[in-house]
């Protein structure tokens, strides 16, 4: 018994003492915070922000090649350290690159175990991904962290969507729904400074960028999908600010028609002595019902695919999911929304 105990202790000590035998110092690796992918001419261009040892500033490097793997390796050759992608916070996708499809990028990330497949993606509108990353670098702080926080905060408010690489790949392989990816853009202000904003969503079909949703359409799509959000809505008729939180969402379809049922919790803030909560709840319900029907109709007519997930409710049905998008385009959709008052307050001018 004692012999076996000492053997076990010896094995444990060997494992513990050898665990850091292949460790690398921070000065030997370059931790990547963000990767930007663009198509420039016939080549793929990759920009990366590589964190310095103090993690308060980053070095931007880029590389080009016939594919993203070659571009990634080209960028690595420009550093005196080995690139370490396990700390990637966000992947930026240029419009032209996203329109050509994300198969190669997804394959590279899944094959390389050091890449983070749980990092979210952002499609860059009106410009290249590399240019936006450089614009972010002109501001103080770490570029990747700023972009990630901007995405995360706006997704929680329903202004955009947060989709990781792995979630994107899963949705592209799931019939009955098409993936959405968050959007980001850089615009110059009157003072000449660059302002980066994050709103709306990019629609993908078979791994390719197809089009966009605006901020309100992005919110409606997430409500239909049942994604948790805490969004703001201004009601023009009553001049009231409303905060919306998801309750229960249920979708139904028999292959001929579709319905969505939502329960939303509403927090109301209005002007003193002018607020009627019942009226506000009714106005909120009517406005959201109209927005749901309008958003679904526009997606049906403009893109011809199901981004809402109605097709995922066809389990056990005889409908051919391979032909689902064609059916969905012609399908009438109804919306039933129940608004429940969560809290009410008054705004004093």
GROMACS .gro file of C-alpha atoms in nm:
model
  349
    1UNK     CA    1   0.000   0.000   0.000
    2UNK     CA    2   0.281   0.240   0.096
    3UNK     CA    3   0.466   0.152  -0.225
    4UNK     CA    4   0.160   0.235  -0.437
    5UNK     CA    5   0.115   0.561  -0.247
    6UNK     CA    6   0.472   0.672  -0.321
    7UNK     CA    7   0.433   0.576  -0.688
    8UNK     CA    8   0.119   0.791  -0.709
    9UNK     CA    9   0.296   1.084  -0.542
   10UNK     CA   10   0.590   1.047  -0.780
   11UNK     CA   11   0.363   1.054  -1.086
   12UNK     CA   12   0.177   1.360  -0.952
   13UNK     CA   13   0.503   1.548  -0.885
   14UNK     CA   14   0.626   1.465  -1.238
   15UNK     CA   15   0.309   1.610  -1.392
   16UNK     CA   16   0.315   1.922  -1.174
   17UNK     CA   17   0.684   1.997  -1.223
   18UNK     CA   18   0.673   1.942  -1.600
   19UNK     CA   19   0.353   2.141  -1.659
   20UNK     CA   20   0.535   2.464  -1.738
   21UNK     CA   21   0.829   2.311  -1.915
   22UNK     CA   22   0.716   2.443  -2.254
   23UNK     CA   23   0.599   2.782  -2.134
   24UNK     CA   24   0.678   3.092  -2.335
   25UNK     CA   25   0.752   3.434  -2.189
   26UNK     CA   26   0.532   3.732  -2.282
   27UNK     CA   27   0.826   3.883  -2.467
   28UNK     CA   28   0.830   3.578  -2.697
   29UNK     CA   29   0.466   3.591  -2.808
   30UNK     CA   30   0.234   3.852  -2.956
   31UNK     CA   31  -0.118   3.827  -2.817
   32UNK     CA   32  -0.369   3.918  -3.087
   33UNK     CA   33  -0.671   4.122  -2.978
   34UNK     CA   34  -0.852   4.173  -3.310
   35UNK     CA   35  -0.822   4.045  -3.666
   36UNK     CA   36  -0.950   4.238  -3.969
   37UNK     CA   37  -1.015   4.057  -4.299
   38UNK     CA   38  -1.042   4.234  -4.637
   39UNK     CA   39  -1.038   4.142  -5.003
   40UNK     CA   40  -0.805   4.376  -5.192
   41UNK     CA   41  -0.792   4.293  -5.561
   42UNK     CA   42  -0.727   3.920  -5.590
   43UNK     CA   43  -0.574   3.884  -5.245
   44UNK     CA   44  -0.685   3.858  -4.886
   45UNK     CA   45  -0.549   4.127  -4.657
   46UNK     CA   46  -0.529   4.067  -4.282
   47UNK     CA   47  -0.467   4.331  -4.014
   48UNK     CA   48  -0.405   4.241  -3.651
   49UNK     CA   49  -0.358   4.440  -3.335
   50UNK     CA   50  -0.089   4.267  -3.133
   51UNK     CA   51  -0.083   4.354  -2.764
   52UNK     CA   52   0.239   4.479  -2.613
   53UNK     CA   53   0.370   4.341  -2.285
   54UNK     CA   54   0.208   4.619  -2.080
   55UNK     CA   55  -0.131   4.543  -2.249
   56UNK     CA   56  -0.210   4.916  -2.267
   57UNK     CA   57  -0.123   4.966  -2.632
   58UNK     CA   58  -0.104   4.749  -2.939
   59UNK     CA   59   0.108   4.720  -3.249
   60UNK     CA   60  -0.073   4.693  -3.583
   61UNK     CA   61   0.065   4.448  -3.839
   62UNK     CA   62  -0.073   4.334  -4.171
   63UNK     CA   63  -0.010   4.069  -4.431
   64UNK     CA   64  -0.148   3.967  -4.767
   65UNK     CA   65  -0.184   3.640  -4.954
   66UNK     CA   66  -0.413   3.435  -5.179
   67UNK     CA   67  -0.609   3.324  -4.871
   68UNK     CA   68  -0.656   3.425  -4.508
   69UNK     CA   69  -0.415   3.157  -4.380
   70UNK     CA   70  -0.136   3.284  -4.606
   71UNK     CA   71  -0.215   3.646  -4.514
   72UNK     CA   72  -0.210   3.553  -4.145
   73UNK     CA   73   0.131   3.388  -4.183
   74UNK     CA   74   0.260   3.686  -4.382
   75UNK     CA   75   0.165   3.919  -4.097
   76UNK     CA   76   0.334   3.690  -3.846
   77UNK     CA   77   0.662   3.713  -4.038
   78UNK     CA   78   0.670   4.090  -3.975
   79UNK     CA   79   0.687   4.039  -3.599
   80UNK     CA   80   0.984   3.940  -3.390
   81UNK     CA   81   0.747   3.725  -3.182
   82UNK     CA   82   0.515   3.433  -3.247
   83UNK     CA   83   0.154   3.538  -3.290
   84UNK     CA   84  -0.072   3.398  -3.018
   85UNK     CA   85  -0.443   3.418  -3.121
   86UNK     CA   86  -0.605   3.267  -2.811
   87UNK     CA   87  -0.692   3.614  -2.676
   88UNK     CA   88  -0.877   3.742  -2.985
   89UNK     CA   89  -1.171   3.957  -2.877
   90UNK     CA   90  -1.332   4.030  -3.215
   91UNK     CA   91  -1.309   3.944  -3.586
   92UNK     CA   92  -1.372   4.235  -3.828
   93UNK     CA   93  -1.503   4.151  -4.174
   94UNK     CA   94  -1.478   4.388  -4.469
   95UNK     CA   95  -1.787   4.402  -4.693
   96UNK     CA   96  -1.614   4.264  -5.002
   97UNK     CA   97  -1.458   3.983  -4.801
   98UNK     CA   98  -1.792   3.891  -4.639
   99UNK     CA   99  -1.971   3.891  -4.976
  100UNK     CA  100  -1.732   3.626  -5.107
  101UNK     CA  101  -1.807   3.391  -4.819
  102UNK     CA  102  -1.653   3.299  -4.485
  103UNK     CA  103  -1.575   2.930  -4.544
  104UNK     CA  104  -1.199   2.979  -4.549
  105UNK     CA  105  -1.191   3.194  -4.236
  106UNK     CA  106  -1.413   2.951  -4.046
  107UNK     CA  107  -1.202   2.656  -4.157
  108UNK     CA  108  -0.880   2.828  -4.046
  109UNK     CA  109  -1.022   2.908  -3.703
  110UNK     CA  110  -1.163   2.561  -3.643
  111UNK     CA  111  -0.846   2.384  -3.757
  112UNK     CA  112  -0.615   2.598  -3.543
  113UNK     CA  113  -0.683   2.508  -3.180
  114UNK     CA  114  -0.511   2.824  -3.058
  115UNK     CA  115  -0.780   3.040  -3.224
  116UNK     CA  116  -1.086   3.140  -3.020
  117UNK     CA  117  -1.404   3.026  -3.192
  118UNK     CA  118  -1.611   3.200  -2.923
  119UNK     CA  119  -1.497   3.547  -3.033
  120UNK     CA  120  -1.773   3.755  -3.199
  121UNK     CA  121  -1.768   3.892  -3.553
  122UNK     CA  122  -1.850   4.239  -3.689
  123UNK     CA  123  -1.915   4.340  -4.050
  124UNK     CA  124  -1.762   4.678  -4.134
  125UNK     CA  125  -1.997   4.900  -4.335
  126UNK     CA  126  -1.874   5.175  -4.567
  127UNK     CA  127  -1.505   5.099  -4.560
  128UNK     CA  128  -1.251   4.826  -4.510
  129UNK     CA  129  -1.199   4.630  -4.191
  130UNK     CA  130  -0.831   4.722  -4.189
  131UNK     CA  131  -0.910   5.094  -4.211
  132UNK     CA  132  -1.154   5.070  -3.920
  133UNK     CA  133  -0.897   4.890  -3.704
  134UNK     CA  134  -0.646   5.163  -3.785
  135UNK     CA  135  -0.905   5.429  -3.696
  136UNK     CA  136  -0.962   5.261  -3.362
  137UNK     CA  137  -0.587   5.263  -3.304
  138UNK     CA  138  -0.583   5.643  -3.323
  139UNK     CA  139  -0.789   5.656  -3.005
  140UNK     CA  140  -0.658   5.582  -2.657
  141UNK     CA  141  -0.673   5.228  -2.524
  142UNK     CA  142  -0.661   4.881  -2.672
  143UNK     CA  143  -0.845   4.861  -3.006
  144UNK     CA  144  -0.986   4.512  -2.962
  145UNK     CA  145  -1.119   4.579  -2.614
  146UNK     CA  146  -1.294   4.898  -2.727
  147UNK     CA  147  -1.459   4.721  -3.019
  148UNK     CA  148  -1.569   4.426  -2.808
  149UNK     CA  149  -1.723   4.648  -2.540
  150UNK     CA  150  -1.897   4.859  -2.804
  151UNK     CA  151  -2.049   4.546  -2.958
  152UNK     CA  152  -2.144   4.387  -2.628
  153UNK     CA  153  -2.313   4.698  -2.491
  154UNK     CA  154  -2.512   4.770  -2.808
  155UNK     CA  155  -2.616   4.407  -2.850
  156UNK     CA  156  -2.756   4.406  -2.498
  157UNK     CA  157  -2.963   4.712  -2.590
  158UNK     CA  158  -3.100   4.543  -2.902
  159UNK     CA  159  -2.924   4.781  -3.142
  160UNK     CA  160  -2.713   4.510  -3.302
  161UNK     CA  161  -2.644   4.137  -3.260
  162UNK     CA  162  -2.352   3.950  -3.104
  163UNK     CA  163  -2.266   3.634  -3.295
  164UNK     CA  164  -1.952   3.429  -3.233
  165UNK     CA  165  -1.765   3.239  -3.504
  166UNK     CA  166  -1.889   2.906  -3.366
  167UNK     CA  167  -2.251   3.026  -3.347
  168UNK     CA  168  -2.226   3.150  -3.705
  169UNK     CA  169  -2.094   2.817  -3.830
  170UNK     CA  170  -2.368   2.628  -3.645
  171UNK     CA  171  -2.642   2.848  -3.791
  172UNK     CA  172  -2.508   2.817  -4.146
  173UNK     CA  173  -2.540   2.441  -4.104
  174UNK     CA  174  -2.892   2.458  -3.956
  175UNK     CA  175  -3.191   2.455  -4.187
  176UNK     CA  176  -3.478   2.688  -4.106
  177UNK     CA  177  -3.272   2.993  -4.004
  178UNK     CA  178  -2.998   3.212  -4.150
  179UNK     CA  179  -2.732   3.388  -3.940
  180UNK     CA  180  -2.699   3.754  -3.850
  181UNK     CA  181  -2.376   3.934  -3.761
  182UNK     CA  182  -2.333   4.270  -3.590
  183UNK     CA  183  -2.233   4.583  -3.785
  184UNK     CA  184  -1.982   4.857  -3.716
  185UNK     CA  185  -1.879   5.170  -3.903
  186UNK     CA  186  -1.635   5.460  -3.864
  187UNK     CA  187  -1.747   5.813  -3.947
  188UNK     CA  188  -1.571   6.148  -3.927
  189UNK     CA  189  -1.728   6.413  -3.707
  190UNK     CA  190  -1.735   6.787  -3.779
  191UNK     CA  191  -1.416   6.826  -3.578
  192UNK     CA  192  -1.238   6.570  -3.796
  193UNK     CA  193  -1.228   6.305  -3.525
  194UNK     CA  194  -1.330   5.949  -3.608
  195UNK     CA  195  -1.638   5.815  -3.432
  196UNK     CA  196  -1.700   5.439  -3.429
  197UNK     CA  197  -2.060   5.322  -3.392
  198UNK     CA  198  -2.220   4.981  -3.373
  199UNK     CA  199  -2.581   4.925  -3.484
  200UNK     CA  200  -2.789   4.715  -3.722
  201UNK     CA  201  -2.715   4.364  -3.843
  202UNK     CA  202  -2.571   4.195  -4.149
  203UNK     CA  203  -2.776   3.918  -4.311
  204UNK     CA  204  -2.590   3.609  -4.435
  205UNK     CA  205  -2.704   3.331  -4.665
  206UNK     CA  206  -2.481   3.026  -4.716
  207UNK     CA  207  -2.186   3.202  -4.554
  208UNK     CA  208  -2.213   3.508  -4.781
  209UNK     CA  209  -2.316   3.862  -4.690
  210UNK     CA  210  -2.655   3.930  -4.845
  211UNK     CA  211  -2.773   4.263  -4.700
  212UNK     CA  212  -2.845   4.463  -4.386
  213UNK     CA  213  -3.105   4.535  -4.121
  214UNK     CA  214  -3.124   4.878  -3.966
  215UNK     CA  215  -3.119   4.928  -3.590
  216UNK     CA  216  -3.494   4.892  -3.536
  217UNK     CA  217  -3.520   4.591  -3.768
  218UNK     CA  218  -3.234   4.430  -3.578
  219UNK     CA  219  -3.425   4.477  -3.252
  220UNK     CA  220  -3.745   4.330  -3.398
  221UNK     CA  221  -3.557   4.029  -3.535
  222UNK     CA  222  -3.406   3.959  -3.193
  223UNK     CA  223  -3.746   3.987  -3.027
  224UNK     CA  224  -3.887   3.733  -3.273
  225UNK     CA  225  -3.589   3.504  -3.220
  226UNK     CA  226  -3.629   3.534  -2.842
  227UNK     CA  227  -3.282   3.681  -2.786
  228UNK     CA  228  -3.260   3.855  -2.444
  229UNK     CA  229  -3.248   4.232  -2.491
  230UNK     CA  230  -3.316   4.544  -2.285
  231UNK     CA  231  -3.409   4.803  -2.545
  232UNK     CA  232  -3.535   5.161  -2.551
  233UNK     CA  233  -3.828   5.274  -2.762
  234UNK     CA  234  -3.960   5.630  -2.798
  235UNK     CA  235  -4.334   5.661  -2.865
  236UNK     CA  236  -4.406   5.974  -3.069
  237UNK     CA  237  -4.779   5.976  -2.999
  238UNK     CA  238  -4.752   5.995  -2.620
  239UNK     CA  239  -4.401   6.141  -2.600
  240UNK     CA  240  -4.301   5.859  -2.369
  241UNK     CA  241  -3.977   5.665  -2.330
  242UNK     CA  242  -4.029   5.292  -2.293
  243UNK     CA  243  -3.780   5.026  -2.184
  244UNK     CA  244  -3.854   4.679  -2.320
  245UNK     CA  245  -3.735   4.346  -2.182
  246UNK     CA  246  -3.802   4.002  -2.328
  247UNK     CA  247  -4.051   3.778  -2.160
  248UNK     CA  248  -4.169   3.471  -2.344
  249UNK     CA  249  -4.149   3.429  -2.722
  250UNK     CA  250  -4.309   3.147  -2.915
  251UNK     CA  251  -4.320   3.086  -3.290
  252UNK     CA  252  -4.558   2.854  -3.475
  253UNK     CA  253  -4.588   2.749  -3.837
  254UNK     CA  254  -4.759   2.468  -4.024
  255UNK     CA  255  -4.580   2.538  -4.350
  256UNK     CA  256  -4.867   2.750  -4.481
  257UNK     CA  257  -4.877   3.038  -4.232
  258UNK     CA  258  -4.667   3.157  -3.942
  259UNK     CA  259  -4.740   3.323  -3.608
  260UNK     CA  260  -4.527   3.477  -3.337
  261UNK     CA  261  -4.641   3.531  -2.979
  262UNK     CA  262  -4.446   3.766  -2.752
  263UNK     CA  263  -4.471   3.871  -2.391
  264UNK     CA  264  -4.274   4.188  -2.320
  265UNK     CA  265  -4.207   4.361  -1.990
  266UNK     CA  266  -4.231   4.737  -2.020
  267UNK     CA  267  -4.085   5.008  -1.798
  268UNK     CA  268  -4.237   5.351  -1.859
  269UNK     CA  269  -4.100   5.699  -1.799
  270UNK     CA  270  -4.318   5.997  -1.893
  271UNK     CA  271  -4.382   6.360  -1.814
  272UNK     CA  272  -4.530   6.441  -1.477
  273UNK     CA  273  -4.914   6.434  -1.463
  274UNK     CA  274  -4.945   6.337  -1.831
  275UNK     CA  275  -4.870   5.965  -1.816
  276UNK     CA  276  -5.142   5.704  -1.861
  277UNK     CA  277  -4.973   5.367  -1.835
  278UNK     CA  278  -5.258   5.173  -1.996
  279UNK     CA  279  -5.247   5.401  -2.298
  280UNK     CA  280  -4.870   5.369  -2.320
  281UNK     CA  281  -4.884   4.989  -2.300
  282UNK     CA  282  -5.142   4.981  -2.578
  283UNK     CA  283  -4.936   5.217  -2.794
  284UNK     CA  284  -4.626   5.005  -2.734
  285UNK     CA  285  -4.815   4.693  -2.835
  286UNK     CA  286  -4.954   4.848  -3.153
  287UNK     CA  287  -4.622   4.996  -3.261
  288UNK     CA  288  -4.432   4.671  -3.208
  289UNK     CA  289  -4.697   4.464  -3.384
  290UNK     CA  290  -4.672   4.693  -3.685
  291UNK     CA  291  -4.292   4.683  -3.673
  292UNK     CA  292  -4.288   4.301  -3.658
  293UNK     CA  293  -4.514   4.263  -3.961
  294UNK     CA  294  -4.327   4.530  -4.156
  295UNK     CA  295  -3.983   4.384  -4.078
  296UNK     CA  296  -4.086   4.030  -4.170
  297UNK     CA  297  -4.249   4.150  -4.493
  298UNK     CA  298  -3.943   4.352  -4.597
  299UNK     CA  299  -3.709   4.059  -4.531
  300UNK     CA  300  -3.938   3.828  -4.730
  301UNK     CA  301  -3.954   4.065  -5.025
  302UNK     CA  302  -3.596   4.195  -5.027
  303UNK     CA  303  -3.396   3.886  -4.927
  304UNK     CA  304  -3.625   3.585  -4.963
  305UNK     CA  305  -3.488   3.393  -4.662
  306UNK     CA  306  -3.591   3.315  -4.304
  307UNK     CA  307  -3.364   3.493  -4.056
  308UNK     CA  308  -3.620   3.469  -3.774
  309UNK     CA  309  -3.616   3.095  -3.712
  310UNK     CA  310  -3.973   3.005  -3.811
  311UNK     CA  311  -3.837   2.709  -4.006
  312UNK     CA  312  -3.687   2.562  -3.690
  313UNK     CA  313  -4.041   2.509  -3.558
  314UNK     CA  314  -4.119   2.256  -3.833
  315UNK     CA  315  -3.987   1.952  -3.646
  316UNK     CA  316  -4.195   1.647  -3.736
  317UNK     CA  317  -4.366   1.833  -4.022
  318UNK     CA  318  -4.366   1.700  -4.377
  319UNK     CA  319  -4.239   2.031  -4.518
  320UNK     CA  320  -3.909   2.001  -4.707
  321UNK     CA  321  -3.671   2.229  -4.518
  322UNK     CA  322  -3.443   2.247  -4.821
  323UNK     CA  323  -3.725   2.439  -4.992
  324UNK     CA  324  -3.831   2.630  -4.681
  325UNK     CA  325  -3.708   2.974  -4.787
  326UNK     CA  326  -3.917   2.959  -5.105
  327UNK     CA  327  -4.226   2.883  -4.899
  328UNK     CA  328  -4.144   3.142  -4.635
  329UNK     CA  329  -4.135   3.423  -4.893
  330UNK     CA  330  -4.505   3.364  -4.976
  331UNK     CA  331  -4.616   3.296  -4.620
  332UNK     CA  332  -4.850   3.530  -4.429
  333UNK     CA  333  -4.727   3.609  -4.078
  334UNK     CA  334  -4.932   3.720  -3.777
  335UNK     CA  335  -4.804   3.876  -3.456
  336UNK     CA  336  -4.963   3.874  -3.111
  337UNK     CA  337  -4.793   4.084  -2.847
  338UNK     CA  338  -4.874   4.110  -2.479
  339UNK     CA  339  -4.725   4.400  -2.286
  340UNK     CA  340  -4.693   4.380  -1.907
  341UNK     CA  341  -4.606   4.683  -1.695
  342UNK     CA  342  -4.286   4.624  -1.502
  343UNK     CA  343  -4.238   4.969  -1.355
  344UNK     CA  344  -4.349   5.330  -1.408
  345UNK     CA  345  -4.181   5.656  -1.323
  346UNK     CA  346  -4.226   6.024  -1.393
  347UNK     CA  347  -3.986   6.265  -1.557
  348UNK     CA  348  -3.976   6.615  -1.411
  349UNK     CA  349  -3.882   6.889  -1.661
   0.00000   0.00000   0.00000
